[in-house]
Structures are given as structure tokens and as C-alpha cells.
Amino acid sequence: MATTLYPGAIRGTHWYGDTYEGDLMDPNCLVLHTTEGTGVVSYSNGAAAPNITVLPSIKAKKFVIYQHFALNRSARALVNAAGGVETNTLNAIQVELVGTCDPAHKKTWGRLKAGVDYIYWPEAPAWALDALAELIAWMHSHMGIPLKGPSKWPAYPSSYGSTSARMTFAEWNAFKGVCGHLHVPENLHGDPGNLPFAKILAKAKALVGKTPAAGAGQAKRPKPAPPFPGRSYFGPGKNNAHVTALGKQLVKKGYGKHYVSGPGPKWSDADRKNVRDFQLSRRELRGDPDGLPGPLTWRLLFS
């Protein structure tokens, strides 16, 4: 089962999942927006809401997260024209960052001051970039979002409209990773502008241990975990080689006590119980010990 809630996220009156159920997704894409505002809004009572909104608490130097839809359900913040490609429903988790990418508000916004009352995201403070990297790293570990993305993040307002950074339909259909609203086809929006994406991505990779420590180039690196095949391969009624590979690794790690025979390619309740035992043994997984492997369970099991 997919993780559906971001840890510590506020819902309450900002939750719209009961009004708009959305389509079930197997997320593989994260789309970053900027609100071009300074607070959390109702998004027309959820009709145009993302999955989550990030409100920077500047004085506390941390994020306050508001969740509007489950992370395995489609959100509604992208334009989706008839007869084109799917946008909101194409396995895309959407995140709105409260603040602006408009250089007209680089220093001030009326009486408000950048860095004090709001964030100008192309020049966001280090703590905000660190917090965004932590969010992206969590999305990678728990939702399977690949840590990669486009190289072009043009500055607003040149990012608006049909630009070389905007994906074609084919590119969007094939894309897996982190991108901006400015990259999504059928949309004209230019947010989040020239976000320092390369820096943020490097921080996220370091957080999940994908960047080797300095001086470790000559050290023997551990064999990486095989790619997670996807949640659709596991659970009742599934019969495939990935179930066998999972079972063999559980036995190798000492979590095969429920097998009477096997492991084999047909999913069984013994698989579920063994996976659950492994999940309960790891602090990172205890919040969702459902016995079904997700990206983080898979990576930890095979590490």
C-alpha cells in the first residue's frame, strides 16, 4: 500500500480529498509550483489544489506542510486540456511552495520584505533549500520519485508560455523525476522560475546516501539495490519473479520464518507476514507496517 500522508502535515479545513476523490496513481513524478502569494489559499475550495502546500515559517526556519489530497491520488493544480495528454493524473504529486519566483518581488512586495515576510525562491535562504531537499528526499524514499529532473529552469517571466524548457507530449509521458510547472505541457505557467534545482537535487541525493563521502572514491562501494519494480507486482493474486526475489532476500536477511515452503513466485500470506516483520524491525518503516513492499522497504531490504 502506498504511503498517503506526509508526516506531520496539517489537514483539517485544507483537506479536499473527500470532495474530489481523484484518480489512484503510482507516483513517479513530482511537480513543483510557486503560489505567487504569501499564504495558504483555498484553491477555489479545492478545485485547483495541489497535493500539498509548503508554507515557509521564516522565523522558525522550517516548513509547515498542509495536505489537500492523498499522495497516491491525483491533484488538480495543472491545466489539463481536452484531447491532449494527461497532466494531473499522470502519476504526478504536486507541491506548491508559498512565495514567488517573480523578480518584480525579488526584494519587496508592497510593504513586505523578501526573506522576512516571504521567500523569493530563486534566491531562497539555505535553510529553505535544505528543507526542500529533505522533502524531495522523502518523496524519493517513500514514494519512489527518481532523483533527477530537467537541466533547464529559465527565469520568470521568460519561463512563461511555450519555451524550450516546456516538455513535448512524448517527453512528458516518458518523464519520471522532479520538474516544475514551467515544464508541463498544456500549461503556460512559468513557476517556479530559475529555482536552484541542481543545488537542491545534490542536497537530496546526499540525504538518501547517493553521494559518496569525500575521499571515498577508492573505497569499495556497496552493491546498489535492484530497481524497485513497482507496487503493482506485489499483493494478493500476484505471481511473478519479483515476488520470488523479494522472498529470497527476506530469507537472506533472516525474515523468512513464515515460509513453510518456497519462497516462490506466487504471493502468499507468508510473504505479507515476513515483509511486515521486516518493516517492524526498521524505525523508518514502523509507521506503515502493512506487509506490502514500497520503494523504501525494497531499498532497505536489499541494502
XYZ file of C-alpha atoms in Angstrom:
303
model
C 0.000 0.000 0.000
C 1.309 3.466 -0.866
C 2.048 5.981 1.846
C -0.750 8.514 1.518
C 0.048 11.206 4.099
C 3.122 13.359 4.519
C 4.419 13.141 8.122
C 3.148 15.977 10.291
C 1.044 17.520 7.517
C -1.931 19.659 8.554
C -5.269 18.730 7.031
C -8.472 19.948 8.683
C -10.229 22.578 6.554
C -7.404 22.360 3.990
C -8.216 18.719 3.136
C -10.174 18.359 -0.124
C -9.819 14.628 -0.691
C -13.385 13.997 0.432
C -14.751 16.484 -2.108
C -12.545 15.456 -5.018
C -11.531 11.807 -4.781
C -9.077 11.952 -7.690
C -7.570 9.084 -9.635
C -5.402 6.444 -7.999
C -1.750 6.861 -9.005
C 1.544 5.030 -8.751
C 3.591 8.245 -8.361
C 6.780 8.669 -10.376
C 6.814 12.444 -10.875
C 6.964 15.462 -8.549
C 5.850 18.837 -9.915
C 6.990 21.974 -8.059
C 4.889 25.147 -8.211
C 5.148 28.544 -6.538
C 1.930 30.100 -5.284
C 2.892 33.665 -6.267
C 1.363 34.627 -2.972
C 2.329 34.830 0.679
C -0.128 32.476 2.354
C -2.157 29.295 2.020
C -5.318 29.765 -0.029
C -8.411 27.610 -0.590
C -7.603 26.903 -4.269
C -11.267 27.572 -5.133
C -12.287 25.233 -2.324
C -10.011 22.509 -3.636
C -10.959 22.674 -7.317
C -7.420 23.763 -8.250
C -5.438 22.402 -5.296
C -2.106 20.526 -5.298
C -1.391 17.506 -3.114
C 0.443 19.614 -0.544
C 1.295 23.239 0.112
C 4.579 24.226 1.746
C 4.354 27.342 3.923
C 7.820 28.519 4.998
C 7.908 29.570 8.647
C 10.700 32.070 8.168
C 11.268 32.948 11.816
C 11.400 29.289 12.832
C 13.350 28.342 9.669
C 11.188 25.345 8.900
C 8.321 24.266 6.661
C 4.697 23.984 7.711
C 3.031 21.422 5.432
C -0.650 21.478 4.503
C -2.027 18.397 2.750
C -5.006 18.628 0.401
C -5.084 15.207 -1.295
C -3.569 11.797 -0.631
C -0.152 11.322 -2.217
C -1.411 8.392 -4.279
C -4.361 10.406 -5.632
C -4.296 12.944 -8.449
C -4.354 16.643 -7.577
C -5.894 19.488 -9.585
C -3.355 22.319 -9.928
C -2.357 21.708 -13.568
C -4.185 22.657 -16.746
C -5.468 19.518 -18.471
C -6.840 20.337 -21.923
C -9.247 18.031 -23.718
C -7.721 15.873 -26.427
C -4.111 16.278 -25.353
C -2.102 14.475 -22.689
C -2.943 13.691 -19.098
C -1.311 16.109 -16.659
C -2.870 15.977 -13.201
C -3.497 12.246 -13.444
C -0.146 11.180 -14.917
C 1.290 9.848 -11.616
C 2.319 13.381 -10.605
C 2.478 14.529 -6.986
C 2.097 18.321 -6.929
C 3.718 20.633 -4.388
C 3.012 24.361 -4.092
C 5.756 26.450 -2.477
C 4.313 29.561 -0.867
C 6.248 32.562 -2.169
C 7.258 33.923 -5.537
C 9.604 33.454 -8.484
C 8.790 36.851 -9.988
C 11.864 39.156 -9.997
C 9.466 42.079 -9.585
C 9.245 40.879 -5.970
C 12.905 39.977 -5.573
C 13.389 42.448 -2.713
C 9.976 43.763 -1.742
C 6.291 43.070 -2.328
C 4.378 46.170 -1.388
C 5.253 46.621 2.272
C 6.574 43.086 2.599
C 10.279 42.258 2.512
C 11.807 39.178 0.878
C 13.476 36.855 3.371
C 11.469 38.392 6.212
C 7.830 38.140 5.140
C 8.056 35.772 2.169
C 10.561 33.807 0.089
C 11.805 34.743 -3.362
C 12.525 31.177 -4.410
C 15.315 31.735 -6.986
C 17.347 33.210 -4.113
C 15.868 31.211 -1.240
C 17.870 31.085 2.014
C 19.968 27.998 2.696
C 17.599 26.634 5.359
C 14.686 26.696 2.863
C 16.743 24.883 0.210
C 17.732 22.305 2.831
C 14.097 21.805 3.856
C 13.002 21.442 0.225
C 15.782 18.903 -0.339
C 14.514 16.940 2.688
C 11.003 16.904 1.225
C 12.280 15.702 -2.155
C 14.438 13.042 -0.475
C 11.377 11.826 1.455
C 9.378 11.663 -1.783
C 12.153 9.555 -3.275
C 12.421 7.169 -0.321
C 8.697 6.749 0.346
C 7.000 7.390 -2.993
C 9.689 6.244 -5.420
C 10.204 9.607 -7.150
C 13.519 9.410 -9.084
C 16.141 11.961 -8.062
C 16.575 13.560 -11.459
C 14.995 16.328 -13.473
C 15.323 18.835 -16.310
C 18.513 20.868 -16.715
C 16.661 23.979 -17.921
C 14.913 26.106 -15.306
C 14.578 29.511 -17.018
C 13.915 32.646 -15.021
C 10.447 34.097 -14.834
C 8.874 35.703 -16.890
C 10.881 34.187 -19.783
C 9.790 30.777 -18.416
C 6.165 31.595 -19.252
C 4.462 30.096 -22.284
C 5.918 27.865 -24.970
C 9.636 27.701 -24.219
C 12.456 25.260 -24.950
C 12.065 24.015 -21.366
C 8.409 23.020 -21.876
C 8.145 19.274 -22.477
C 6.543 17.797 -25.551
C 3.685 15.375 -25.049
C 6.058 12.458 -25.623
C 8.662 13.839 -23.201
C 6.032 14.384 -20.512
C 4.569 10.893 -20.929
C 8.052 9.402 -20.504
C 9.218 11.699 -17.703
C 9.975 10.352 -14.233
C 11.576 12.646 -11.665
C 11.228 16.190 -10.338
C 10.169 19.079 -12.562
C 8.482 22.456 -12.371
C 5.131 23.783 -13.514
C 7.111 25.514 -16.272
C 8.000 22.115 -17.775
C 4.482 20.633 -18.016
C 2.801 20.632 -21.454
C -0.655 22.170 -21.978
C 0.334 24.694 -19.292
C 1.612 28.238 -19.836
C 2.693 28.962 -16.258
C 6.359 29.807 -15.656
C 6.706 28.903 -11.985
C 8.903 28.146 -10.094
C 11.271 30.018 -12.434
C 15.022 29.679 -12.030
C 14.882 27.637 -8.847
C 18.447 26.472 -7.955
C 17.445 22.938 -8.840
C 20.915 21.426 -9.270
C 21.864 22.528 -5.751
C 18.619 21.235 -4.248
C 18.923 17.906 -6.055
C 22.511 17.432 -4.863
C 21.353 18.019 -1.287
C 18.518 15.495 -1.695
C 20.866 12.861 -3.116
C 23.245 13.366 -0.214
C 20.397 12.875 2.243
C 19.496 9.482 0.789
C 23.130 8.386 0.607
C 23.583 8.549 -3.129
C 26.547 10.907 -2.956
C 29.801 9.204 -1.795
C 31.692 10.864 1.015
C 34.775 12.901 0.128
C 37.841 10.729 -0.206
C 35.782 7.582 -0.563
C 36.354 7.236 -4.292
C 38.803 4.381 -3.845
C 36.684 2.534 -1.291
C 34.628 -0.449 -2.322
C 31.075 0.733 -2.757
C 28.162 -1.475 -1.663
C 26.173 -3.110 -4.404
C 23.132 -0.937 -5.106
C 19.659 -2.308 -4.561
C 17.935 -3.548 -7.707
C 15.367 -1.052 -9.033
C 12.001 -1.245 -7.297
C 9.666 -2.808 -9.881
C 6.530 -1.086 -8.625
C 3.789 -1.820 -6.102
C 1.585 -3.468 -8.721
C 3.795 -6.587 -8.667
C 3.013 -7.432 -5.030
C -0.085 -8.432 -3.091
C -2.906 -10.970 -3.328
C -3.163 -12.693 -6.681
C 0.286 -11.625 -7.932
C 2.573 -14.232 -9.474
C 5.932 -13.119 -10.859
C 9.716 -13.267 -10.465
C 9.773 -10.120 -8.319
C 7.829 -11.929 -5.576
C 10.457 -14.685 -5.651
C 13.306 -12.165 -5.443
C 11.598 -10.459 -2.507
C 11.141 -13.753 -0.662
C 14.726 -14.872 -1.198
C 16.020 -11.559 0.151
C 13.740 -11.820 3.194
C 15.176 -15.273 3.913
C 18.715 -13.948 3.404
C 18.052 -11.153 5.903
C 16.565 -13.551 8.453
C 12.881 -12.704 7.919
C 11.607 -15.938 6.365
C 10.114 -17.719 9.370
C 6.573 -17.746 7.981
C 7.518 -19.701 4.857
C 6.540 -23.385 5.008
C 7.957 -23.879 1.530
C 9.424 -21.528 -1.016
C 9.740 -18.654 -1.408
C 8.149 -18.761 -4.818
C 6.615 -16.527 -7.455
C 3.038 -16.668 -6.124
C 2.264 -14.064 -3.446
C 1.134 -15.633 -0.185
C 0.192 -14.563 3.305
C 3.642 -15.776 4.380
C 5.167 -13.106 2.126
C 2.994 -10.469 3.749
C 3.867 -11.582 7.292
C 7.603 -11.723 6.543
C 7.574 -8.279 4.946
C 5.665 -6.929 7.943
C 8.221 -8.422 10.335
C 10.981 -6.682 8.414
C 9.068 -3.373 8.388
C 8.542 -3.574 12.163
C 12.281 -4.116 12.615
C 13.168 -0.813 10.961
C 12.446 2.525 12.570
C 11.942 4.149 9.172
C 9.102 1.729 8.334
C 7.216 1.287 11.581
C 4.626 3.908 10.661
C 3.314 1.801 7.775
C 3.897 -1.932 8.526
C 1.274 -3.209 6.091
C 3.315 -6.140 4.778
C 3.415 -4.782 1.224
C 6.746 -3.520 -0.117
C 7.113 0.065 -1.257
C 10.243 1.813 -2.560
C 11.732 2.399 0.898
C 11.045 -1.151 2.145
C 12.624 -2.522 -1.029
C 15.715 -0.321 -0.778
C 16.319 -1.093 2.900
C 15.720 -4.811 2.398
C 18.214 -5.059 -0.446
C 20.833 -2.738 1.071
